[in-house]
Short mmCIF file of C-alpha atoms in Angstrom, two decimals:
data_model
loop_
_atom_site.label_atom_id
_atom_site.label_comp_id
_atom_site.label_asym_id
_atom_site.label_seq_id
_atom_site.Cartn_x
_atom_site.Cartn_y
_atom_site.Cartn_z
CA MET A 1 89.47 115.26 78.14
CA ILE A 2 91.61 118.05 76.76
CA ASP A 3 92.21 117.87 73.05
CA LEU A 4 95.79 119.06 72.45
CA PRO A 5 97.51 118.96 69.09
CA MET A 6 100.16 116.23 68.94
CA ARG A 7 102.90 118.82 68.53
CA TYR A 8 102.42 119.80 72.19
CA LEU A 9 102.90 116.25 73.47
CA PRO A 10 106.74 116.41 73.76
CA ALA A 11 106.52 119.72 75.66
CA LEU A 12 103.87 118.28 77.97
CA LEU A 13 106.03 115.24 78.69
CA LEU A 14 109.01 117.47 79.51
CA VAL A 15 106.91 119.46 81.95
CA LEU A 16 105.48 116.38 83.65
CA ALA A 17 108.73 114.38 83.81
CA PRO A 18 110.08 116.08 86.99
CA VAL A 19 106.72 115.59 88.71
CA ALA A 20 106.75 111.90 87.88
CA ALA A 21 110.30 111.56 89.15
CA LEU A 22 109.43 113.20 92.47
CA ALA A 23 106.48 110.88 92.90
CA GLN A 24 108.71 107.80 92.95
CA ASP A 25 109.15 105.98 96.21
CA VAL A 26 112.44 105.38 97.93
CA PRO A 27 112.93 101.70 98.86
CA ALA A 28 112.46 100.96 102.55
CA ASP A 29 116.03 99.63 102.83
CA ALA A 30 117.45 102.97 101.66
CA GLU A 31 115.17 104.88 104.04
CA ARG A 32 116.38 102.70 106.92
CA ASP A 33 120.02 103.08 105.87
CA LEU A 34 119.75 106.87 105.77
CA TRP A 35 117.85 107.01 109.07
CA CYS A 36 120.30 104.72 110.89
CA GLY A 37 123.35 106.35 109.31
CA THR A 38 122.09 109.75 110.41
CA ALA A 39 121.42 108.43 113.92
CA PHE A 40 124.94 107.02 114.24
CA GLU A 41 126.43 110.26 112.86
CA LEU A 42 124.64 112.17 115.60
CA MET A 43 125.67 109.67 118.27
CA VAL A 44 129.40 109.98 117.53
CA ALA A 45 129.35 113.70 116.75
CA ASP A 46 129.25 114.62 120.43
CA GLU A 47 132.41 112.69 121.32
CA PRO A 48 134.63 115.07 123.33
CA ALA A 49 138.06 115.89 121.95
CA ASP A 50 139.68 114.60 125.14
CA ALA A 51 137.84 111.26 125.08
CA SER A 52 139.83 108.24 126.18
CA ALA A 53 141.33 105.89 123.62
CA GLU A 54 138.81 103.26 124.74
CA LYS A 55 135.84 105.55 124.04
CA LEU A 56 137.24 106.57 120.68
CA ALA A 57 137.81 102.91 119.77
CA ALA A 58 134.25 102.04 120.83
CA ALA A 59 132.84 104.86 118.68
CA GLN A 60 134.88 103.96 115.59
CA PRO A 61 132.59 101.18 114.25
CA TYR A 62 129.59 103.48 114.55
CA GLN A 63 131.38 106.34 112.83
CA GLU A 64 132.50 104.12 109.94
CA GLY A 65 129.10 102.42 109.80
CA ALA A 66 127.30 105.75 109.65
CA ARG A 67 129.42 106.82 106.71
CA ARG A 68 128.85 103.51 104.93
CA LEU A 69 125.06 103.54 105.46
CA VAL A 70 124.66 107.13 104.28
CA GLN A 71 126.88 106.57 101.23
CA ARG A 72 124.83 103.50 100.36
CA ALA A 73 121.50 105.34 100.67
CA LEU A 74 122.22 108.66 98.93
CA PRO A 75 122.55 107.33 95.36
CA ILE A 76 119.27 105.46 95.76
CA TYR A 77 117.49 108.66 96.80
CA LEU A 78 118.92 110.43 93.76
CA GLU A 79 117.90 107.55 91.47
CA SER A 80 114.41 107.71 92.99
CA GLY A 81 113.94 111.26 91.76
CA PHE A 82 115.36 113.51 94.48
CA SER A 83 117.37 116.44 93.20
CA ASP A 84 120.55 117.40 95.05
CA ALA A 85 118.74 120.37 96.60
CA ALA A 86 115.69 118.32 97.59
CA LEU A 87 117.92 115.65 99.12
CA LEU A 88 119.85 118.24 101.13
CA ALA A 89 116.59 119.71 102.45
CA TYR A 90 115.28 116.24 103.26
CA ARG A 91 118.49 115.32 105.10
CA GLN A 92 118.28 118.48 107.22
CA LYS A 93 114.70 117.68 108.14
CA LEU A 94 115.59 114.05 108.81
CA GLU A 95 118.51 115.05 111.02
CA ALA A 96 116.23 117.20 113.16
CA SER A 97 113.75 114.35 113.49
CA VAL A 98 116.41 111.72 114.23
CA SER A 99 118.08 114.07 116.71
CA ARG A 100 114.90 114.16 118.78
CA VAL A 101 115.01 110.36 119.01
CA VAL A 102 118.75 110.04 119.64
CA ASN A 103 119.10 113.02 122.01
CA GLY A 104 115.66 112.84 123.54
CA GLY A 105 116.18 109.77 125.64
CA GLY A 106 117.01 107.18 123.02
CA TRP A 107 115.06 104.78 120.90
CA ASN A 108 111.77 103.36 122.04
CA ASP A 109 108.98 101.21 120.67
CA SER A 110 106.41 104.00 120.51
CA ASP A 111 107.86 105.80 117.48
CA GLN A 112 108.06 104.60 113.89
CA SER A 113 111.85 104.75 113.67
CA PRO A 114 114.04 101.66 113.44
CA SER A 115 115.21 100.38 116.80
CA PHE A 116 118.79 100.74 117.95
CA GLU A 117 119.20 96.98 117.55
CA ASP A 118 117.84 97.12 113.98
CA CYS A 119 120.34 99.85 113.13
CA LYS A 120 123.20 98.10 114.90
CA ALA A 121 122.47 94.91 112.93
CA LEU A 122 123.03 96.87 109.69
CA LEU A 123 126.61 97.43 110.86
CA GLY A 124 127.12 93.74 111.61
CA LEU A 125 127.80 94.45 115.28
#
């Protein structure tokens, strides 16, 4: 064991505090909210400008739900120790991963992502 004078203890704690914060886990509910919110964002992002009123109306609950899920998850990630920059980087990586699921043929049982039905249930649809 390293024998440090007690006067160095506050400095050591300040140095280790960010590491401890990054080591915290994000609750599974927040992970699912961010994943599903990102998936729904991607689903409605490709809506053509000349889409029919029916298509726009059908997309509306998913657009609003995506916003609600993401807004619910982000503060939890920040409280769990993510910095703004780390969260932005994580969201970019997550978007690329979710995009492969959403744009690559849809959800399936072989990946670890929530199912479409699981995500849809979060919206109460």
